[in-house]
PDB file of C-alpha atoms in Angstrom:
ATOM      1  CA  UNK A   1    -101.392  -9.233  61.598  1.00 43.00           C
ATOM      2  CA  UNK A   2     -97.944 -10.365  60.961  1.00 48.00           C
ATOM      3  CA  UNK A   3     -96.415 -11.902  57.688  1.00 57.00           C
ATOM      4  CA  UNK A   4     -92.986 -13.466  56.876  1.00 60.00           C
ATOM      5  CA  UNK A   5     -91.223 -13.061  53.518  1.00 59.00           C
ATOM      6  CA  UNK A   6     -89.990 -15.567  52.258  1.00 64.00           C
ATOM      7  CA  UNK A   7     -87.738 -16.917  49.589  1.00 65.00           C
ATOM      8  CA  UNK A   8     -84.805 -14.987  47.899  1.00 59.00           C
ATOM      9  CA  UNK A   9     -86.258 -11.568  48.963  1.00 58.00           C
ATOM     10  CA  UNK A  10     -86.686 -12.683  52.483  1.00 59.00           C
ATOM     11  CA  UNK A  11     -83.092 -13.976  52.920  1.00 58.00           C
ATOM     12  CA  UNK A  12     -81.764 -10.591  51.575  1.00 55.00           C
ATOM     13  CA  UNK A  13     -84.090  -8.432  53.485  1.00 58.00           C
ATOM     14  CA  UNK A  14     -85.014 -10.109  56.794  1.00 59.00           C
ATOM     15  CA  UNK A  15     -86.354  -6.468  57.915  1.00 55.00           C
ATOM     16  CA  UNK A  16     -89.253  -6.970  55.946  1.00 56.00           C
ATOM     17  CA  UNK A  17     -90.575  -9.649  57.709  1.00 60.00           C
ATOM     18  CA  UNK A  18     -93.264  -8.056  59.980  1.00 56.00           C
ATOM     19  CA  UNK A  19     -92.921 -10.331  62.806  1.00 58.00           C
ATOM     20  CA  UNK A  20     -90.867  -9.436  65.923  1.00 57.00           C
ATOM     21  CA  UNK A  21     -87.070  -9.873  65.071  1.00 63.00           C
ATOM     22  CA  UNK A  22     -84.151  -9.902  67.295  1.00 70.00           C
ATOM     23  CA  UNK A  23     -82.254  -7.141  65.752  1.00 68.00           C
ATOM     24  CA  UNK A  24     -79.060  -8.350  67.703  1.00 70.00           C
ATOM     25  CA  UNK A  25     -78.888 -11.552  66.002  1.00 69.00           C
ATOM     26  CA  UNK A  26     -79.445 -10.065  62.282  1.00 65.00           C
ATOM     27  CA  UNK A  27     -76.981  -7.657  62.481  1.00 68.00           C
ATOM     28  CA  UNK A  28     -74.814 -10.521  64.059  1.00 68.00           C
ATOM     29  CA  UNK A  29     -75.199 -12.351  61.006  1.00 64.00           C
ATOM     30  CA  UNK A  30     -74.592  -9.707  58.580  1.00 66.00           C
ATOM     31  CA  UNK A  31     -71.376  -9.720  60.089  1.00 70.00           C
ATOM     32  CA  UNK A  32     -70.262 -12.683  60.124  1.00 71.00           C
ATOM     33  CA  UNK A  33     -71.698 -12.863  56.510  1.00 64.00           C
ATOM     34  CA  UNK A  34     -69.416  -9.848  55.649  1.00 68.00           C
ATOM     35  CA  UNK A  35     -66.217 -10.978  57.330  1.00 69.00           C
ATOM     36  CA  UNK A  36     -66.507 -14.684  55.651  1.00 63.00           C
ATOM     37  CA  UNK A  37     -67.176 -13.135  52.087  1.00 66.00           C
ATOM     38  CA  UNK A  38     -63.781 -10.512  52.987  1.00 65.00           C
ATOM     39  CA  UNK A  39     -61.831 -13.699  53.872  1.00 62.00           C
ATOM     40  CA  UNK A  40     -62.761 -15.583  50.405  1.00 62.00           C
ATOM     41  CA  UNK A  41     -61.670 -12.466  47.998  1.00 63.00           C
ATOM     42  CA  UNK A  42     -58.388 -12.061  50.346  1.00 65.00           C
ATOM     43  CA  UNK A  43     -57.525 -16.013  50.293  1.00 63.00           C
ATOM     44  CA  UNK A  44     -58.608 -15.891  46.153  1.00 60.00           C
ATOM     45  CA  UNK A  45     -56.418 -12.865  45.638  1.00 65.00           C
ATOM     46  CA  UNK A  46     -53.097 -14.227  47.522  1.00 66.00           C
ATOM     47  CA  UNK A  47     -53.635 -17.492  45.346  1.00 65.00           C
ATOM     48  CA  UNK A  48     -53.023 -16.100  42.418  1.00 68.00           C
ATOM     49  CA  UNK A  49     -49.819 -14.089  43.043  1.00 68.00           C
ATOM     50  CA  UNK A  50     -48.328 -17.485  42.330  1.00 72.00           C
ATOM     51  CA  UNK A  51     -50.607 -18.625  39.530  1.00 75.00           C
ATOM     52  CA  UNK A  52     -49.909 -15.779  37.655  1.00 80.00           C
ATOM     53  CA  UNK A  53     -47.433 -13.782  39.100  1.00 88.00           C
ATOM     54  CA  UNK A  54     -44.538 -14.228  36.162  1.00 93.00           C
ATOM     55  CA  UNK A  55     -47.383 -14.535  33.514  1.00 94.00           C
ATOM     56  CA  UNK A  56     -48.576 -11.122  34.356  1.00 96.00           C
ATOM     57  CA  UNK A  57     -44.765  -9.906  34.057  1.00 96.00           C
ATOM     58  CA  UNK A  58     -44.250 -11.381  30.873  1.00 97.00           C
ATOM     59  CA  UNK A  59     -47.449 -10.001  29.881  1.00 97.00           C
ATOM     60  CA  UNK A  60     -46.758  -6.783  30.860  1.00 97.00           C
ATOM     61  CA  UNK A  61     -43.597  -6.574  29.182  1.00 98.00           C
ATOM     62  CA  UNK A  62     -45.264  -7.314  25.444  1.00 98.00           C
ATOM     63  CA  UNK A  63     -47.965  -4.703  26.590  1.00 98.00           C
ATOM     64  CA  UNK A  64     -45.319  -2.215  27.207  1.00 98.00           C
ATOM     65  CA  UNK A  65     -43.394  -3.026  23.742  1.00 98.00           C
ATOM     66  CA  UNK A  66     -46.864  -2.566  22.284  1.00 98.00           C
ATOM     67  CA  UNK A  67     -47.473   0.964  23.562  1.00 98.00           C
ATOM     68  CA  UNK A  68     -43.666   1.768  22.822  1.00 98.00           C
ATOM     69  CA  UNK A  69     -44.136   0.806  19.313  1.00 98.00           C
ATOM     70  CA  UNK A  70     -47.343   3.300  18.710  1.00 98.00           C
ATOM     71  CA  UNK A  71     -50.110   0.330  19.726  1.00 98.00           C
ATOM     72  CA  UNK A  72     -53.208   1.311  21.180  1.00 98.00           C
ATOM     73  CA  UNK A  73     -55.585  -1.348  23.614  1.00 98.00           C
ATOM     74  CA  UNK A  74     -58.476  -2.253  23.237  1.00 98.00           C
ATOM     75  CA  UNK A  75     -60.539  -3.377  25.963  1.00 98.00           C
ATOM     76  CA  UNK A  76     -64.426  -4.894  25.359  1.00 98.00           C
ATOM     77  CA  UNK A  77     -66.761  -7.270  27.768  1.00 98.00           C
ATOM     78  CA  UNK A  78     -70.283  -7.727  28.628  1.00 97.00           C
ATOM     79  CA  UNK A  79     -72.348  -6.670  31.743  1.00 95.00           C
ATOM     80  CA  UNK A  80     -70.172  -6.270  34.509  1.00 94.00           C
ATOM     81  CA  UNK A  81     -67.051  -6.862  32.548  1.00 96.00           C
ATOM     82  CA  UNK A  82     -68.060  -4.062  30.116  1.00 97.00           C
ATOM     83  CA  UNK A  83     -67.373  -1.620  33.510  1.00 96.00           C
ATOM     84  CA  UNK A  84     -64.357  -3.248  33.526  1.00 97.00           C
ATOM     85  CA  UNK A  85     -63.426  -2.737  30.269  1.00 98.00           C
ATOM     86  CA  UNK A  86     -64.393   0.871  30.474  1.00 97.00           C
ATOM     87  CA  UNK A  87     -62.163   0.919  34.160  1.00 97.00           C
ATOM     88  CA  UNK A  88     -59.263  -0.416  31.817  1.00 98.00           C
ATOM     89  CA  UNK A  89     -59.165   1.723  29.047  1.00 98.00           C
ATOM     90  CA  UNK A  90     -59.480   4.732  31.427  1.00 97.00           C
ATOM     91  CA  UNK A  91     -56.832   3.652  33.967  1.00 97.00           C
ATOM     92  CA  UNK A  92     -54.463   3.243  30.745  1.00 98.00           C
ATOM     93  CA  UNK A  93     -55.443   6.333  29.263  1.00 97.00           C
ATOM     94  CA  UNK A  94     -56.041   8.842  32.600  1.00 96.00           C
ATOM     95  CA  UNK A  95     -53.871   6.963  35.416  1.00 95.00           C
ATOM     96  CA  UNK A  96     -54.858   8.002  39.096  1.00 89.00           C
ATOM     97  CA  UNK A  97     -51.281   8.803  39.551  1.00 84.00           C
ATOM     98  CA  UNK A  98     -48.696  10.818  37.611  1.00 86.00           C
ATOM     99  CA  UNK A  99     -47.800   7.792  35.635  1.00 93.00           C
ATOM    100  CA  UNK A 100     -47.724   7.654  31.645  1.00 95.00           C
ATOM    101  CA  UNK A 101     -50.607   8.253  30.177  1.00 97.00           C
ATOM    102  CA  UNK A 102     -51.082   5.378  27.073  1.00 98.00           C
ATOM    103  CA  UNK A 103     -53.502   4.979  24.525  1.00 98.00           C
ATOM    104  CA  UNK A 104     -56.387   2.870  25.136  1.00 98.00           C
ATOM    105  CA  UNK A 105     -60.259   2.766  24.048  1.00 98.00           C
ATOM    106  CA  UNK A 106     -63.297   0.685  25.648  1.00 98.00           C
ATOM    107  CA  UNK A 107     -65.165  -0.816  22.871  1.00 98.00           C
ATOM    108  CA  UNK A 108     -68.384  -0.873  24.740  1.00 94.00           C
ATOM    109  CA  UNK A 109     -69.139   3.328  25.245  1.00 91.00           C
ATOM    110  CA  UNK A 110     -70.249   3.584  22.268  1.00 93.00           C
ATOM    111  CA  UNK A 111     -74.412   3.177  22.454  1.00 93.00           C
ATOM    112  CA  UNK A 112     -74.943   3.714  19.133  1.00 96.00           C
ATOM    113  CA  UNK A 113     -72.319   1.786  17.574  1.00 96.00           C
ATOM    114  CA  UNK A 114     -73.325  -1.668  19.379  1.00 96.00           C
ATOM    115  CA  UNK A 115     -76.868  -0.837  19.140  1.00 96.00           C
ATOM    116  CA  UNK A 116     -76.314  -0.591  14.994  1.00 97.00           C
ATOM    117  CA  UNK A 117     -74.595  -3.689  14.932  1.00 97.00           C
ATOM    118  CA  UNK A 118     -76.517  -5.731  17.434  1.00 96.00           C
ATOM    119  CA  UNK A 119     -79.457  -4.701  15.312  1.00 97.00           C
ATOM    120  CA  UNK A 120     -78.492  -4.811  11.831  1.00 96.00           C
ATOM    121  CA  UNK A 121     -75.800  -8.068  11.997  1.00 96.00           C
ATOM    122  CA  UNK A 122     -75.775  -9.691  15.559  1.00 97.00           C
ATOM    123  CA  UNK A 123     -74.775  -9.373  19.084  1.00 97.00           C
ATOM    124  CA  UNK A 124     -72.223 -11.975  18.251  1.00 97.00           C
ATOM    125  CA  UNK A 125     -70.015  -9.115  16.185  1.00 97.00           C
ATOM    126  CA  UNK A 126     -70.561  -5.733  18.452  1.00 97.00           C
ATOM    127  CA  UNK A 127     -66.944  -6.083  18.988  1.00 98.00           C
ATOM    128  CA  UNK A 128     -65.471  -7.838  16.247  1.00 98.00           C
ATOM    129  CA  UNK A 129     -66.223  -5.275  13.883  1.00 97.00           C
ATOM    130  CA  UNK A 130     -64.649  -2.634  15.914  1.00 98.00           C
ATOM    131  CA  UNK A 131     -61.812  -4.671  16.454  1.00 98.00           C
ATOM    132  CA  UNK A 132     -61.451  -5.037  12.298  1.00 98.00           C
ATOM    133  CA  UNK A 133     -61.927  -1.443  11.906  1.00 97.00           C
ATOM    134  CA  UNK A 134     -59.814   0.135  14.210  1.00 97.00           C
ATOM    135  CA  UNK A 135     -57.593  -2.436  15.222  1.00 98.00           C
ATOM    136  CA  UNK A 136     -53.942  -2.761  13.652  1.00 98.00           C
ATOM    137  CA  UNK A 137     -51.379  -5.179  13.848  1.00 98.00           C
ATOM    138  CA  UNK A 138     -49.255  -4.600  17.101  1.00 98.00           C
ATOM    139  CA  UNK A 139     -52.301  -3.281  19.183  1.00 98.00           C
ATOM    140  CA  UNK A 140     -53.520  -5.000  21.979  1.00 98.00           C
ATOM    141  CA  UNK A 141     -57.041  -6.546  22.565  1.00 98.00           C
ATOM    142  CA  UNK A 142     -58.155  -7.159  26.196  1.00 98.00           C
ATOM    143  CA  UNK A 143     -61.532  -9.145  26.333  1.00 98.00           C
ATOM    144  CA  UNK A 144     -62.937 -10.428  29.968  1.00 98.00           C
ATOM    145  CA  UNK A 145     -65.654 -12.593  30.404  1.00 97.00           C
ATOM    146  CA  UNK A 146     -66.479 -14.193  34.119  1.00 95.00           C
ATOM    147  CA  UNK A 147     -67.423 -17.358  32.186  1.00 95.00           C
ATOM    148  CA  UNK A 148     -65.045 -17.610  29.523  1.00 96.00           C
ATOM    149  CA  UNK A 149     -67.697 -18.260  27.099  1.00 96.00           C
ATOM    150  CA  UNK A 150     -69.273 -14.856  25.583  1.00 97.00           C
ATOM    151  CA  UNK A 151     -69.361 -15.540  22.121  1.00 97.00           C
ATOM    152  CA  UNK A 152     -68.775 -11.901  20.801  1.00 98.00           C
ATOM    153  CA  UNK A 153     -65.587 -11.583  23.214  1.00 98.00           C
ATOM    154  CA  UNK A 154     -64.149 -14.649  21.406  1.00 98.00           C
ATOM    155  CA  UNK A 155     -64.843 -13.615  18.087  1.00 98.00           C
ATOM    156  CA  UNK A 156     -63.176 -10.213  18.839  1.00 98.00           C
ATOM    157  CA  UNK A 157     -59.728 -12.336  19.704  1.00 98.00           C
ATOM    158  CA  UNK A 158     -60.431 -14.002  16.990  1.00 98.00           C
ATOM    159  CA  UNK A 159     -60.386 -10.738  14.799  1.00 98.00           C
ATOM    160  CA  UNK A 160     -57.483  -9.398  16.757  1.00 98.00           C
ATOM    161  CA  UNK A 161     -55.072 -12.468  16.387  1.00 98.00           C
ATOM    162  CA  UNK A 162     -56.111 -12.387  12.594  1.00 98.00           C
ATOM    163  CA  UNK A 163     -55.062  -8.690  12.750  1.00 98.00           C
ATOM    164  CA  UNK A 164     -51.711  -9.617  14.363  1.00 98.00           C
ATOM    165  CA  UNK A 165     -52.832  -7.549  17.746  1.00 98.00           C
ATOM    166  CA  UNK A 166     -51.439  -9.142  21.048  1.00 98.00           C
ATOM    167  CA  UNK A 167     -54.642 -10.761  22.955  1.00 98.00           C
ATOM    168  CA  UNK A 168     -55.218 -10.718  26.628  1.00 98.00           C
ATOM    169  CA  UNK A 169     -57.981 -12.323  28.553  1.00 98.00           C
ATOM    170  CA  UNK A 170     -59.738 -12.671  31.591  1.00 97.00           C
ATOM    171  CA  UNK A 171     -61.888 -15.557  32.661  1.00 96.00           C
ATOM    172  CA  UNK A 172     -63.363 -17.162  35.813  1.00 93.00           C
ATOM    173  CA  UNK A 173     -64.938 -20.130  36.678  1.00 92.00           C
ATOM    174  CA  UNK A 174     -62.225 -22.749  34.593  1.00 94.00           C
ATOM    175  CA  UNK A 175     -61.155 -20.519  31.933  1.00 95.00           C
ATOM    176  CA  UNK A 176     -64.491 -22.068  29.613  1.00 96.00           C
ATOM    177  CA  UNK A 177     -64.176 -21.102  25.902  1.00 97.00           C
ATOM    178  CA  UNK A 178     -61.685 -18.948  26.204  1.00 98.00           C
ATOM    179  CA  UNK A 179     -58.961 -21.859  27.705  1.00 97.00           C
ATOM    180  CA  UNK A 180     -59.253 -23.617  24.537  1.00 97.00           C
ATOM    181  CA  UNK A 181     -58.751 -20.931  22.366  1.00 98.00           C
ATOM    182  CA  UNK A 182     -55.875 -20.701  20.339  1.00 97.00           C
ATOM    183  CA  UNK A 183     -56.335 -16.899  19.479  1.00 98.00           C
ATOM    184  CA  UNK A 184     -55.670 -15.885  23.291  1.00 98.00           C
ATOM    185  CA  UNK A 185     -51.682 -15.046  23.933  1.00 98.00           C
ATOM    186  CA  UNK A 186     -52.258 -14.217  27.456  1.00 98.00           C
ATOM    187  CA  UNK A 187     -55.253 -16.089  29.789  1.00 97.00           C
ATOM    188  CA  UNK A 188     -55.837 -14.903  33.719  1.00 96.00           C
ATOM    189  CA  UNK A 189     -58.154 -17.326  34.897  1.00 94.00           C
ATOM    190  CA  UNK A 190     -59.982 -16.690  38.531  1.00 91.00           C
ATOM    191  CA  UNK A 191     -60.752 -19.702  39.809  1.00 88.00           C
ATOM    192  CA  UNK A 192     -64.051 -19.172  41.387  1.00 84.00           C
ATOM    193  CA  UNK A 193     -67.545 -20.028  40.209  1.00 84.00           C
ATOM    194  CA  UNK A 194     -68.896 -16.918  42.439  1.00 84.00           C
ATOM    195  CA  UNK A 195     -69.151 -14.296  39.611  1.00 88.00           C
ATOM    196  CA  UNK A 196     -68.837 -11.392  42.543  1.00 84.00           C
ATOM    197  CA  UNK A 197     -65.438 -12.890  43.640  1.00 86.00           C
ATOM    198  CA  UNK A 198     -64.274 -13.710  39.666  1.00 88.00           C
ATOM    199  CA  UNK A 199     -64.896  -9.933  39.271  1.00 89.00           C
ATOM    200  CA  UNK A 200     -63.408  -8.578  42.166  1.00 87.00           C
ATOM    201  CA  UNK A 201     -60.224 -10.616  41.743  1.00 87.00           C
ATOM    202  CA  UNK A 202     -60.162  -9.667  37.798  1.00 89.00           C
ATOM    203  CA  UNK A 203     -59.664  -6.123  38.858  1.00 92.00           C
ATOM    204  CA  UNK A 204     -56.802  -6.993  40.837  1.00 91.00           C
ATOM    205  CA  UNK A 205     -55.337  -8.328  38.011  1.00 93.00           C
ATOM    206  CA  UNK A 206     -56.041  -5.869  35.503  1.00 96.00           C
ATOM    207  CA  UNK A 207     -54.262  -3.229  38.024  1.00 93.00           C
ATOM    208  CA  UNK A 208     -51.279  -4.944  38.700  1.00 95.00           C
ATOM    209  CA  UNK A 209     -50.820  -6.021  34.998  1.00 97.00           C
ATOM    210  CA  UNK A 210     -51.425  -2.044  34.400  1.00 97.00           C
ATOM    211  CA  UNK A 211     -48.906  -1.108  37.470  1.00 95.00           C
ATOM    212  CA  UNK A 212     -46.432  -3.698  35.883  1.00 97.00           C
ATOM    213  CA  UNK A 213     -46.420  -2.454  32.314  1.00 98.00           C
ATOM    214  CA  UNK A 214     -45.701   1.108  33.832  1.00 97.00           C
ATOM    215  CA  UNK A 215     -42.687  -0.189  35.495  1.00 96.00           C
ATOM    216  CA  UNK A 216     -41.635  -2.217  32.016  1.00 97.00           C
ATOM    217  CA  UNK A 217     -42.242   1.126  30.204  1.00 97.00           C
ATOM    218  CA  UNK A 218     -39.965   2.709  33.216  1.00 95.00           C
ATOM    219  CA  UNK A 219     -37.186   0.020  32.232  1.00 95.00           C
ATOM    220  CA  UNK A 220     -37.986  -0.968  35.826  1.00 93.00           C
ATOM    221  CA  UNK A 221     -39.404  -4.406  35.619  1.00 90.00           C
TER     222      UNK A 221
END
C-alpha cells in the first residue's frame, strides 16, 4: 500500500513518498530552487556594497590601528554565529594566504568556561565575563547575531565599550536591538529575514573586513 509523507518532512524529502514519483519533475524543481537561492544570495551580497562599502573601509582602518598598537580581537556569537566567530578568529590569526597573522581569540571555543559561567552565573554573561577578564582598552570586540537581539552578545558589547575597546557588530533583519545599542561603534546589518541568507552574507562581509584590514596594515588602503 502506498503512503504519502506529509508536512515539512515530505516537502524536504519527497523521495520518502512511496507512491510513484516523476523523478524528472522532482529534479527540475530542485534545480529551480537551487538557482533561485543562488540568485538571491548574489543579489543580497551585491546590495551590501553600496550600503557598507565605505563603512567597511573606515572600520578596517580602525582595526588596523588597534592591531598596530598591540590590540587583540575577540569574537563571539551563538549557534551558527558561534561557528562564524571561530571562523573570524582563525581568519585573522591563521590567514589562508601569506597575509600577516593577527592576534584573535574566539570566546566560544572554551566549553569549560562557557558551561561554568552558564551554570554558576547565567548564560547572558558568558561573553561579557570573558571580555572583562581578557579585554583591554584598544582591543577589538566582534559580535554576531542574526536577529540582532542576543542578550549575551549585547552584554559583551556593553562591557567592551566600558573598557575602551573597538566594537564591531554583525546582525540580520533590521539590526534588532544591536541597531539601537550605543555600545557598538561599527554595525553591519544584512537586511534579510532568512537566517541562511543572513549568515551567508555575513561571511562575505567579515572576509571583506579582514582583507581591508590587511590592506590598511600594509598602508595600501
